[in-house]
Amino acid sequence: VACWRAVQIGVDRGWQSVIIEGDSLATIKKCNTTGQDRSMIGVYIPDIQQQISKFNKIRFQYTPRSANNLAHILATETLKRKEEVYLEMEVPEYAKEQRRIDWVREPD
């Protein structure tokens, strides 16, 4: 469902190039294939595939949860606060320290 929503946001905002990261390898694989899927998220996959043509470039990328503490903080805090947050080159104040830590650890 999160991948579907991310695709919809990209379409709504008119973005031409999008990278959608997720920590569910199964979901990322499903988003990257065009075959029929009978799983519970399978109803979203045809919608995602239909929207892909609206982008010049779109990539669904698996990122292990352990490697993405920033995403975890953003997800848990926004759920607690009942917020909907879209990140465009910035993170909320409560996530800035984790962003700094992740940036320092990231190789060039």
PDB file of N, CA and C in Angstrom:
ATOM      1  N   VAL A   1       0.831  -1.191   0.000  1.00  0.00           N
ATOM      2  CA  VAL A   1       0.000   0.000   0.000  1.00  0.00           C
ATOM      3  C   VAL A   1       0.875   1.254   0.000  1.00  0.00           C
ATOM      4  N   ALA A   2       1.974   1.233   0.710  1.00  0.00           N
ATOM      5  CA  ALA A   2       2.858   2.404   0.762  1.00  0.00           C
ATOM      6  C   ALA A   2       3.466   2.689  -0.601  1.00  0.00           C
ATOM      7  N   CYS A   3       3.854   1.653  -1.343  1.00  0.00           N
ATOM      8  CA  CYS A   3       4.402   1.868  -2.691  1.00  0.00           C
ATOM      9  C   CYS A   3       3.346   2.477  -3.598  1.00  0.00           C
ATOM     10  N   TRP A   4       2.131   1.989  -3.502  1.00  0.00           N
ATOM     11  CA  TRP A   4       1.035   2.538  -4.306  1.00  0.00           C
ATOM     12  C   TRP A   4       0.832   4.009  -3.993  1.00  0.00           C
ATOM     13  N   ARG A   5       0.836   4.349  -2.712  1.00  0.00           N
ATOM     14  CA  ARG A   5       0.642   5.740  -2.300  1.00  0.00           C
ATOM     15  C   ARG A   5       1.800   6.617  -2.786  1.00  0.00           C
ATOM     16  N   ALA A   6       3.017   6.100  -2.689  1.00  0.00           N
ATOM     17  CA  ALA A   6       4.182   6.857  -3.145  1.00  0.00           C
ATOM     18  C   ALA A   6       4.094   7.135  -4.647  1.00  0.00           C
ATOM     19  N   VAL A   7       3.653   6.154  -5.413  1.00  0.00           N
ATOM     20  CA  VAL A   7       3.481   6.346  -6.852  1.00  0.00           C
ATOM     21  C   VAL A   7       2.420   7.412  -7.112  1.00  0.00           C
ATOM     22  N   GLN A   8       1.310   7.350  -6.385  1.00  0.00           N
ATOM     23  CA  GLN A   8       0.239   8.330  -6.558  1.00  0.00           C
ATOM     24  C   GLN A   8       0.715   9.747  -6.246  1.00  0.00           C
ATOM     25  N   ILE A   9       1.493   9.883  -5.196  1.00  0.00           N
ATOM     26  CA  ILE A   9       2.033  11.202  -4.828  1.00  0.00           C
ATOM     27  C   ILE A   9       2.931  11.719  -5.950  1.00  0.00           C
ATOM     28  N   GLY A  10       3.785  10.848  -6.481  1.00  0.00           N
ATOM     29  CA  GLY A  10       4.659  11.254  -7.573  1.00  0.00           C
ATOM     30  C   GLY A  10       3.883  11.716  -8.793  1.00  0.00           C
ATOM     31  N   VAL A  11       2.823  11.003  -9.122  1.00  0.00           N
ATOM     32  CA  VAL A  11       1.978  11.380 -10.263  1.00  0.00           C
ATOM     33  C   VAL A  11       1.282  12.706  -9.976  1.00  0.00           C
ATOM     34  N   ASP A  12       0.681  12.820  -8.795  1.00  0.00           N
ATOM     35  CA  ASP A  12      -0.045  14.044  -8.429  1.00  0.00           C
ATOM     36  C   ASP A  12       0.850  15.279  -8.461  1.00  0.00           C
ATOM     37  N   ARG A  13       2.102  15.108  -8.089  1.00  0.00           N
ATOM     38  CA  ARG A  13       3.029  16.248  -8.038  1.00  0.00           C
ATOM     39  C   ARG A  13       3.764  16.480  -9.356  1.00  0.00           C
ATOM     40  N   GLY A  14       3.525  15.604 -10.307  1.00  0.00           N
ATOM     41  CA  GLY A  14       4.128  15.774 -11.618  1.00  0.00           C
ATOM     42  C   GLY A  14       5.611  15.467 -11.678  1.00  0.00           C
ATOM     43  N   TRP A  15       6.102  14.662 -10.748  1.00  0.00           N
ATOM     44  CA  TRP A  15       7.515  14.318 -10.752  1.00  0.00           C
ATOM     45  C   TRP A  15       7.810  13.411 -11.944  1.00  0.00           C
ATOM     46  N   GLN A  16       8.954  13.588 -12.559  1.00  0.00           N
ATOM     47  CA  GLN A  16       9.341  12.796 -13.720  1.00  0.00           C
ATOM     48  C   GLN A  16      10.295  11.661 -13.377  1.00  0.00           C
ATOM     49  N   SER A  17      11.026  11.808 -12.289  1.00  0.00           N
ATOM     50  CA  SER A  17      12.000  10.804 -11.870  1.00  0.00           C
ATOM     51  C   SER A  17      11.793  10.506 -10.393  1.00  0.00           C
ATOM     52  N   VAL A  18      11.590   9.231 -10.069  1.00  0.00           N
ATOM     53  CA  VAL A  18      11.256   8.853  -8.689  1.00  0.00           C
ATOM     54  C   VAL A  18      11.996   7.576  -8.306  1.00  0.00           C
ATOM     55  N   ILE A  19      12.513   7.556  -7.090  1.00  0.00           N
ATOM     56  CA  ILE A  19      13.048   6.331  -6.497  1.00  0.00           C
ATOM     57  C   ILE A  19      12.200   6.061  -5.266  1.00  0.00           C
ATOM     58  N   ILE A  20      11.580   4.891  -5.231  1.00  0.00           N
ATOM     59  CA  ILE A  20      10.749   4.507  -4.096  1.00  0.00           C
ATOM     60  C   ILE A  20      11.467   3.387  -3.367  1.00  0.00           C
ATOM     61  N   GLU A  21      11.824   3.646  -2.124  1.00  0.00           N
ATOM     62  CA  GLU A  21      12.529   2.660  -1.311  1.00  0.00           C
ATOM     63  C   GLU A  21      11.558   2.005  -0.354  1.00  0.00           C
ATOM     64  N   GLY A  22      11.795   0.730  -0.089  1.00  0.00           N
ATOM     65  CA  GLY A  22      10.976   0.025   0.881  1.00  0.00           C
ATOM     66  C   GLY A  22      11.767  -1.076   1.555  1.00  0.00           C
ATOM     67  N   ASP A  23      11.326  -1.465   2.757  1.00  0.00           N
ATOM     68  CA  ASP A  23      12.043  -2.503   3.494  1.00  0.00           C
ATOM     69  C   ASP A  23      11.367  -3.864   3.393  1.00  0.00           C
ATOM     70  N   SER A  24      10.381  -3.994   2.516  1.00  0.00           N
ATOM     71  CA  SER A  24       9.755  -5.286   2.252  1.00  0.00           C
ATOM     72  C   SER A  24      10.228  -5.770   0.888  1.00  0.00           C
ATOM     73  N   LEU A  25      11.155  -6.715   0.897  1.00  0.00           N
ATOM     74  CA  LEU A  25      11.713  -7.211  -0.354  1.00  0.00           C
ATOM     75  C   LEU A  25      10.619  -7.795  -1.246  1.00  0.00           C
ATOM     76  N   ALA A  26       9.674  -8.512  -0.650  1.00  0.00           N
ATOM     77  CA  ALA A  26       8.588  -9.106  -1.437  1.00  0.00           C
ATOM     78  C   ALA A  26       7.776  -8.029  -2.160  1.00  0.00           C
ATOM     79  N   THR A  27       7.466  -6.954  -1.464  1.00  0.00           N
ATOM     80  CA  THR A  27       6.695  -5.867  -2.074  1.00  0.00           C
ATOM     81  C   THR A  27       7.482  -5.198  -3.188  1.00  0.00           C
ATOM     82  N   ILE A  28       8.753  -4.925  -2.963  1.00  0.00           N
ATOM     83  CA  ILE A  28       9.587  -4.290  -3.982  1.00  0.00           C
ATOM     84  C   ILE A  28       9.672  -5.181  -5.215  1.00  0.00           C
ATOM     85  N   LYS A  29       9.841  -6.479  -5.022  1.00  0.00           N
ATOM     86  CA  LYS A  29       9.884  -7.398  -6.162  1.00  0.00           C
ATOM     87  C   LYS A  29       8.573  -7.367  -6.938  1.00  0.00           C
ATOM     88  N   LYS A  30       7.462  -7.330  -6.228  1.00  0.00           N
ATOM     89  CA  LYS A  30       6.149  -7.291  -6.887  1.00  0.00           C
ATOM     90  C   LYS A  30       5.981  -6.003  -7.693  1.00  0.00           C
ATOM     91  N   CYS A  31       6.468  -4.896  -7.165  1.00  0.00           N
ATOM     92  CA  CYS A  31       6.365  -3.615  -7.879  1.00  0.00           C
ATOM     93  C   CYS A  31       7.231  -3.600  -9.129  1.00  0.00           C
ATOM     94  N   ASN A  32       8.289  -4.390  -9.132  1.00  0.00           N
ATOM     95  CA  ASN A  32       9.202  -4.438 -10.269  1.00  0.00           C
ATOM     96  C   ASN A  32       8.807  -5.467 -11.326  1.00  0.00           C
ATOM     97  N   THR A  33       7.722  -6.198 -11.116  1.00  0.00           N
ATOM     98  CA  THR A  33       7.294  -7.201 -12.086  1.00  0.00           C
ATOM     99  C   THR A  33       5.915  -6.850 -12.629  1.00  0.00           C
ATOM    100  N   THR A  34       5.596  -7.438 -13.767  1.00  0.00           N
ATOM    101  CA  THR A  34       4.306  -7.160 -14.389  1.00  0.00           C
ATOM    102  C   THR A  34       3.357  -8.345 -14.306  1.00  0.00           C
ATOM    103  N   GLY A  35       3.796  -9.444 -13.762  1.00  0.00           N
ATOM    104  CA  GLY A  35       2.954 -10.633 -13.678  1.00  0.00           C
ATOM    105  C   GLY A  35       1.812 -10.469 -12.692  1.00  0.00           C
ATOM    106  N   GLN A  36       0.834 -11.343 -12.830  1.00  0.00           N
ATOM    107  CA  GLN A  36      -0.319 -11.311 -11.926  1.00  0.00           C
ATOM    108  C   GLN A  36       0.111 -11.775 -10.539  1.00  0.00           C
ATOM    109  N   ASP A  37      -0.453 -11.147  -9.533  1.00  0.00           N
ATOM    110  CA  ASP A  37      -0.102 -11.446  -8.149  1.00  0.00           C
ATOM    111  C   ASP A  37      -1.371 -11.748  -7.374  1.00  0.00           C
ATOM    112  N   ARG A  38      -1.378 -12.829  -6.637  1.00  0.00           N
ATOM    113  CA  ARG A  38      -2.576 -13.232  -5.894  1.00  0.00           C
ATOM    114  C   ARG A  38      -2.459 -12.967  -4.393  1.00  0.00           C
ATOM    115  N   SER A  39      -1.432 -12.236  -4.001  1.00  0.00           N
ATOM    116  CA  SER A  39      -1.259 -11.928  -2.579  1.00  0.00           C
ATOM    117  C   SER A  39      -2.224 -10.813  -2.173  1.00  0.00           C
ATOM    118  N   MET A  40      -2.212 -10.480  -0.888  1.00  0.00           N
ATOM    119  CA  MET A  40      -3.112  -9.441  -0.387  1.00  0.00           C
ATOM    120  C   MET A  40      -2.805  -8.074  -0.999  1.00  0.00           C
ATOM    121  N   ILE A  41      -1.556  -7.804  -1.313  1.00  0.00           N
ATOM    122  CA  ILE A  41      -1.226  -6.512  -1.926  1.00  0.00           C
ATOM    123  C   ILE A  41      -1.355  -6.564  -3.445  1.00  0.00           C
ATOM    124  N   GLY A  42      -1.647  -7.732  -3.967  1.00  0.00           N
ATOM    125  CA  GLY A  42      -1.729  -7.919  -5.409  1.00  0.00           C
ATOM    126  C   GLY A  42      -2.715  -6.999  -6.102  1.00  0.00           C
ATOM    127  N   VAL A  43      -3.737  -6.539  -5.408  1.00  0.00           N
ATOM    128  CA  VAL A  43      -4.721  -5.644  -6.038  1.00  0.00           C
ATOM    129  C   VAL A  43      -4.113  -4.285  -6.365  1.00  0.00           C
ATOM    130  N   TYR A  44      -3.047  -3.917  -5.687  1.00  0.00           N
ATOM    131  CA  TYR A  44      -2.403  -2.621  -5.937  1.00  0.00           C
ATOM    132  C   TYR A  44      -1.401  -2.677  -7.090  1.00  0.00           C
ATOM    133  N   ILE A  45      -0.853  -3.830  -7.355  1.00  0.00           N
ATOM    134  CA  ILE A  45       0.222  -3.958  -8.338  1.00  0.00           C
ATOM    135  C   ILE A  45      -0.205  -3.509  -9.739  1.00  0.00           C
ATOM    136  N   PRO A  46      -1.370  -3.919 -10.266  1.00  0.00           N
ATOM    137  CA  PRO A  46      -1.760  -3.414 -11.595  1.00  0.00           C
ATOM    138  C   PRO A  46      -1.902  -1.894 -11.623  1.00  0.00           C
ATOM    139  N   ASP A  47      -2.394  -1.297 -10.554  1.00  0.00           N
ATOM    140  CA  ASP A  47      -2.494   0.170 -10.484  1.00  0.00           C
ATOM    141  C   ASP A  47      -1.107   0.802 -10.538  1.00  0.00           C
ATOM    142  N   ILE A  48      -0.169   0.234  -9.805  1.00  0.00           N
ATOM    143  CA  ILE A  48       1.207   0.742  -9.806  1.00  0.00           C
ATOM    144  C   ILE A  48       1.790   0.626 -11.213  1.00  0.00           C
ATOM    145  N   GLN A  49       1.641  -0.541 -11.839  1.00  0.00           N
ATOM    146  CA  GLN A  49       2.194  -0.750 -13.176  1.00  0.00           C
ATOM    147  C   GLN A  49       1.576   0.202 -14.195  1.00  0.00           C
ATOM    148  N   GLN A  50       0.306   0.504 -14.051  1.00  0.00           N
ATOM    149  CA  GLN A  50      -0.367   1.417 -14.962  1.00  0.00           C
ATOM    150  C   GLN A  50       0.189   2.836 -14.836  1.00  0.00           C
ATOM    151  N   GLN A  51       0.544   3.243 -13.626  1.00  0.00           N
ATOM    152  CA  GLN A  51       1.035   4.596 -13.375  1.00  0.00           C
ATOM    153  C   GLN A  51       2.500   4.787 -13.779  1.00  0.00           C
ATOM    154  N   ILE A  52       3.242   3.701 -13.897  1.00  0.00           N
ATOM    155  CA  ILE A  52       4.676   3.782 -14.194  1.00  0.00           C
ATOM    156  C   ILE A  52       4.945   4.558 -15.484  1.00  0.00           C
ATOM    157  N   SER A  53       4.076   4.431 -16.457  1.00  0.00           N
ATOM    158  CA  SER A  53       4.301   5.092 -17.743  1.00  0.00           C
ATOM    159  C   SER A  53       4.253   6.620 -17.634  1.00  0.00           C
ATOM    160  N   LYS A  54       3.759   7.140 -16.533  1.00  0.00           N
ATOM    161  CA  LYS A  54       3.669   8.592 -16.341  1.00  0.00           C
ATOM    162  C   LYS A  54       4.994   9.208 -15.891  1.00  0.00           C
ATOM    163  N   PHE A  55       5.986   8.370 -15.641  1.00  0.00           N
ATOM    164  CA  PHE A  55       7.302   8.839 -15.205  1.00  0.00           C
ATOM    165  C   PHE A  55       8.323   8.623 -16.316  1.00  0.00           C
ATOM    166  N   ASN A  56       9.305   9.504 -16.398  1.00  0.00           N
ATOM    167  CA  ASN A  56      10.439   9.261 -17.288  1.00  0.00           C
ATOM    168  C   ASN A  56      11.310   8.157 -16.711  1.00  0.00           C
ATOM    169  N   LYS A  57      11.421   8.164 -15.375  1.00  0.00           N
ATOM    170  CA  LYS A  57      12.254   7.165 -14.696  1.00  0.00           C
ATOM    171  C   LYS A  57      11.641   6.879 -13.335  1.00  0.00           C
ATOM    172  N   ILE A  58      11.437   5.609 -13.053  1.00  0.00           N
ATOM    173  CA  ILE A  58      10.954   5.210 -11.727  1.00  0.00           C
ATOM    174  C   ILE A  58      11.686   3.937 -11.341  1.00  0.00           C
ATOM    175  N   ARG A  59      12.108   3.888 -10.087  1.00  0.00           N
ATOM    176  CA  ARG A  59      12.821   2.709  -9.587  1.00  0.00           C
ATOM    177  C   ARG A  59      12.268   2.347  -8.221  1.00  0.00           C
ATOM    178  N   PHE A  60      12.002   1.076  -8.030  1.00  0.00           N
ATOM    179  CA  PHE A  60      11.599   0.542  -6.730  1.00  0.00           C
ATOM    180  C   PHE A  60      12.825  -0.168  -6.178  1.00  0.00           C
ATOM    181  N   GLN A  61      13.257   0.264  -5.009  1.00  0.00           N
ATOM    182  CA  GLN A  61      14.526  -0.215  -4.461  1.00  0.00           C
ATOM    183  C   GLN A  61      14.336  -0.756  -3.056  1.00  0.00           C
ATOM    184  N   TYR A  62      14.873  -1.951  -2.813  1.00  0.00           N
ATOM    185  CA  TYR A  62      14.835  -2.539  -1.477  1.00  0.00           C
ATOM    186  C   TYR A  62      15.951  -1.952  -0.624  1.00  0.00           C
ATOM    187  N   THR A  63      15.594  -1.536   0.576  1.00  0.00           N
ATOM    188  CA  THR A  63      16.556  -1.055   1.561  1.00  0.00           C
ATOM    189  C   THR A  63      16.232  -1.742   2.881  1.00  0.00           C
ATOM    190  N   PRO A  64      17.164  -2.518   3.433  1.00  0.00           N
ATOM    191  CA  PRO A  64      16.879  -3.196   4.705  1.00  0.00           C
ATOM    192  C   PRO A  64      16.521  -2.196   5.795  1.00  0.00           C
ATOM    193  N   ARG A  65      15.604  -2.575   6.631  1.00  0.00           N
ATOM    194  CA  ARG A  65      15.163  -1.700   7.723  1.00  0.00           C
ATOM    195  C   ARG A  65      16.338  -1.281   8.595  1.00  0.00           C
ATOM    196  N   SER A  66      17.265  -2.188   8.822  1.00  0.00           N
ATOM    197  CA  SER A  66      18.412  -1.873   9.680  1.00  0.00           C
ATOM    198  C   SER A  66      19.301  -0.787   9.071  1.00  0.00           C
ATOM    199  N   ALA A  67      19.219  -0.594   7.773  1.00  0.00           N
ATOM    200  CA  ALA A  67      20.041   0.417   7.106  1.00  0.00           C
ATOM    201  C   ALA A  67      19.313   1.739   6.935  1.00  0.00           C
ATOM    202  N   ASN A  68      18.092   1.814   7.433  1.00  0.00           N
ATOM    203  CA  ASN A  68      17.332   3.035   7.213  1.00  0.00           C
ATOM    204  C   ASN A  68      16.613   3.477   8.481  1.00  0.00           C
ATOM    205  N   ASN A  69      17.386   3.847   9.469  1.00  0.00           N
ATOM    206  CA  ASN A  69      16.819   4.310  10.734  1.00  0.00           C
ATOM    207  C   ASN A  69      16.000   5.586  10.565  1.00  0.00           C
ATOM    208  N   LEU A  70      16.407   6.429   9.637  1.00  0.00           N
ATOM    209  CA  LEU A  70      15.682   7.674   9.404  1.00  0.00           C
ATOM    210  C   LEU A  70      14.248   7.386   8.965  1.00  0.00           C
ATOM    211  N   ALA A  71      14.072   6.460   8.045  1.00  0.00           N
ATOM    212  CA  ALA A  71      12.715   6.114   7.588  1.00  0.00           C
ATOM    213  C   ALA A  71      11.889   5.554   8.742  1.00  0.00           C
ATOM    214  N   HIS A  72      12.514   4.766   9.597  1.00  0.00           N
ATOM    215  CA  HIS A  72      11.800   4.200  10.741  1.00  0.00           C
ATOM    216  C   HIS A  72      11.330   5.302  11.696  1.00  0.00           C
ATOM    217  N   ILE A  73      12.212   6.251  11.972  1.00  0.00           N
ATOM    218  CA  ILE A  73      11.844   7.369  12.854  1.00  0.00           C
ATOM    219  C   ILE A  73      10.704   8.168  12.243  1.00  0.00           C
ATOM    220  N   LEU A  74      10.815   8.472  10.962  1.00  0.00           N
ATOM    221  CA  LEU A  74       9.758   9.238  10.291  1.00  0.00           C
ATOM    222  C   LEU A  74       8.424   8.499  10.330  1.00  0.00           C
ATOM    223  N   ALA A  75       8.453   7.199  10.069  1.00  0.00           N
ATOM    224  CA  ALA A  75       7.210   6.416  10.057  1.00  0.00           C
ATOM    225  C   ALA A  75       6.580   6.362  11.446  1.00  0.00           C
ATOM    226  N   THR A  76       7.370   6.044  12.457  1.00  0.00           N
ATOM    227  CA  THR A  76       6.790   5.910  13.797  1.00  0.00           C
ATOM    228  C   THR A  76       6.311   7.242  14.349  1.00  0.00           C
ATOM    229  N   GLU A  77       7.083   8.294  14.136  1.00  0.00           N
ATOM    230  CA  GLU A  77       6.686   9.603  14.664  1.00  0.00           C
ATOM    231  C   GLU A  77       5.448  10.157  13.961  1.00  0.00           C
ATOM    232  N   THR A  78       5.379   9.996  12.642  1.00  0.00           N
ATOM    233  CA  THR A  78       4.206  10.514  11.940  1.00  0.00           C
ATOM    234  C   THR A  78       2.952   9.740  12.325  1.00  0.00           C
ATOM    235  N   LEU A  79       3.097   8.436  12.577  1.00  0.00           N
ATOM    236  CA  LEU A  79       1.942   7.664  13.051  1.00  0.00           C
ATOM    237  C   LEU A  79       1.515   8.126  14.445  1.00  0.00           C
ATOM    238  N   LYS A  80       2.486   8.312  15.329  1.00  0.00           N
ATOM    239  CA  LYS A  80       2.165   8.790  16.683  1.00  0.00           C
ATOM    240  C   LYS A  80       1.480  10.149  16.649  1.00  0.00           C
ATOM    241  N   ARG A  81       1.986  11.021  15.791  1.00  0.00           N
ATOM    242  CA  ARG A  81       1.460  12.385  15.721  1.00  0.00           C
ATOM    243  C   ARG A  81       0.238  12.519  14.805  1.00  0.00           C
ATOM    244  N   LYS A  82      -0.106  11.404  14.148  1.00  0.00           N
ATOM    245  CA  LYS A  82      -1.221  11.393  13.189  1.00  0.00           C
ATOM    246  C   LYS A  82      -1.021  12.460  12.102  1.00  0.00           C
ATOM    247  N   GLU A  83       0.211  12.499  11.593  1.00  0.00           N
ATOM    248  CA  GLU A  83       0.580  13.461  10.556  1.00  0.00           C
ATOM    249  C   GLU A  83       0.746  12.746   9.220  1.00  0.00           C
ATOM    250  N   GLU A  84       0.646  13.495   8.164  1.00  0.00           N
ATOM    251  CA  GLU A  84       1.006  13.012   6.841  1.00  0.00           C
ATOM    252  C   GLU A  84       2.126  13.922   6.371  1.00  0.00           C
ATOM    253  N   VAL A  85       3.296  13.352   6.111  1.00  0.00           N
ATOM    254  CA  VAL A  85       4.473  14.147   5.793  1.00  0.00           C
ATOM    255  C   VAL A  85       5.020  13.737   4.433  1.00  0.00           C
ATOM    256  N   TYR A  86       5.319  14.713   3.602  1.00  0.00           N
ATOM    257  CA  TYR A  86       5.988  14.484   2.333  1.00  0.00           C
ATOM    258  C   TYR A  86       7.335  15.164   2.401  1.00  0.00           C
ATOM    259  N   LEU A  87       8.372  14.415   2.122  1.00  0.00           N
ATOM    260  CA  LEU A  87       9.725  14.953   2.236  1.00  0.00           C
ATOM    261  C   LEU A  87      10.221  15.404   0.874  1.00  0.00           C
ATOM    262  N   GLU A  88      10.573  16.658   0.797  1.00  0.00           N
ATOM    263  CA  GLU A  88      11.186  17.207  -0.404  1.00  0.00           C
ATOM    264  C   GLU A  88      12.429  17.963   0.034  1.00  0.00           C
ATOM    265  N   MET A  89      13.545  17.256   0.071  1.00  0.00           N
ATOM    266  CA  MET A  89      14.850  17.825   0.405  1.00  0.00           C
ATOM    267  C   MET A  89      14.981  18.258   1.869  1.00  0.00           C
ATOM    268  N   GLU A  90      14.072  17.874   2.728  1.00  0.00           N
ATOM    269  CA  GLU A  90      14.132  18.277   4.131  1.00  0.00           C
ATOM    270  C   GLU A  90      13.388  17.243   4.976  1.00  0.00           C
ATOM    271  N   VAL A  91      13.723  17.174   6.246  1.00  0.00           N
ATOM    272  CA  VAL A  91      13.031  16.294   7.189  1.00  0.00           C
ATOM    273  C   VAL A  91      12.498  17.135   8.342  1.00  0.00           C
ATOM    274  N   PRO A  92      11.476  16.638   9.049  1.00  0.00           N
ATOM    275  CA  PRO A  92      10.971  17.374  10.212  1.00  0.00           C
ATOM    276  C   PRO A  92      12.049  17.514  11.284  1.00  0.00           C
ATOM    277  N   GLU A  93      11.871  18.448  12.161  1.00  0.00           N
ATOM    278  CA  GLU A  93      12.844  18.748  13.215  1.00  0.00           C
ATOM    279  C   GLU A  93      13.215  17.504  14.028  1.00  0.00           C
ATOM    280  N   TYR A  94      12.229  16.677  14.367  1.00  0.00           N
ATOM    281  CA  TYR A  94      12.489  15.509  15.221  1.00  0.00           C
ATOM    282  C   TYR A  94      13.358  14.446  14.531  1.00  0.00           C
ATOM    283  N   ALA A  95      13.594  14.566  13.231  1.00  0.00           N
ATOM    284  CA  ALA A  95      14.385  13.574  12.512  1.00  0.00           C
ATOM    285  C   ALA A  95      15.740  14.114  12.050  1.00  0.00           C
ATOM    286  N   LYS A  96      16.013  15.350  12.311  1.00  0.00           N
ATOM    287  CA  LYS A  96      17.245  15.971  11.803  1.00  0.00           C
ATOM    288  C   LYS A  96      18.510  15.338  12.362  1.00  0.00           C
ATOM    289  N   GLU A  97      18.511  14.943  13.612  1.00  0.00           N
ATOM    290  CA  GLU A  97      19.702  14.320  14.201  1.00  0.00           C
ATOM    291  C   GLU A  97      19.990  12.981  13.527  1.00  0.00           C
ATOM    292  N   GLN A  98      18.970  12.175  13.302  1.00  0.00           N
ATOM    293  CA  GLN A  98      19.178  10.894  12.631  1.00  0.00           C
ATOM    294  C   GLN A  98      19.647  11.110  11.192  1.00  0.00           C
ATOM    295  N   ARG A  99      19.114  12.124  10.519  1.00  0.00           N
ATOM    296  CA  ARG A  99      19.566  12.439   9.162  1.00  0.00           C
ATOM    297  C   ARG A  99      21.051  12.779   9.179  1.00  0.00           C
ATOM    298  N   ARG A 100      21.477  13.556  10.173  1.00  0.00           N
ATOM    299  CA  ARG A 100      22.884  13.917  10.281  1.00  0.00           C
ATOM    300  C   ARG A 100      23.742  12.672  10.498  1.00  0.00           C
ATOM    301  N   ILE A 101      23.304  11.781  11.374  1.00  0.00           N
ATOM    302  CA  ILE A 101      24.043  10.543  11.656  1.00  0.00           C
ATOM    303  C   ILE A 101      24.146   9.690  10.398  1.00  0.00           C
ATOM    304  N   ASP A 102      23.031   9.524   9.688  1.00  0.00           N
ATOM    305  CA  ASP A 102      23.035   8.721   8.467  1.00  0.00           C
ATOM    306  C   ASP A 102      23.934   9.346   7.407  1.00  0.00           C
ATOM    307  N   TRP A 103      23.923  10.665   7.296  1.00  0.00           N
ATOM    308  CA  TRP A 103      24.729  11.351   6.296  1.00  0.00           C
ATOM    309  C   TRP A 103      26.213  11.157   6.580  1.00  0.00           C
ATOM    310  N   VAL A 104      26.597  11.197   7.845  1.00  0.00           N
ATOM    311  CA  VAL A 104      28.003  11.030   8.227  1.00  0.00           C
ATOM    312  C   VAL A 104      28.479   9.623   7.907  1.00  0.00           C
ATOM    313  N   ARG A 105      27.598   8.614   8.073  1.00  0.00           N
ATOM    314  CA  ARG A 105      27.980   7.229   7.837  1.00  0.00           C
ATOM    315  C   ARG A 105      27.964   6.845   6.370  1.00  0.00           C
ATOM    316  N   GLU A 106      27.270   7.584   5.539  1.00  0.00           N
ATOM    317  CA  GLU A 106      27.114   7.235   4.128  1.00  0.00           C
ATOM    318  C   GLU A 106      28.412   7.469   3.370  1.00  0.00           C
ATOM    319  N   PRO A 107      28.857   6.471   2.589  1.00  0.00           N
ATOM    320  CA  PRO A 107      30.092   6.656   1.815  1.00  0.00           C
ATOM    321  C   PRO A 107      29.854   7.588   0.636  1.00  0.00           C
ATOM    322  N   ASP A 108      30.931   8.174   0.133  1.00  0.00           N
ATOM    323  CA  ASP A 108      30.850   9.058  -1.039  1.00  0.00           C
ATOM    324  C   ASP A 108      30.496   8.302  -2.285  1.00  0.00           C
TER     325      ASP A 108
END
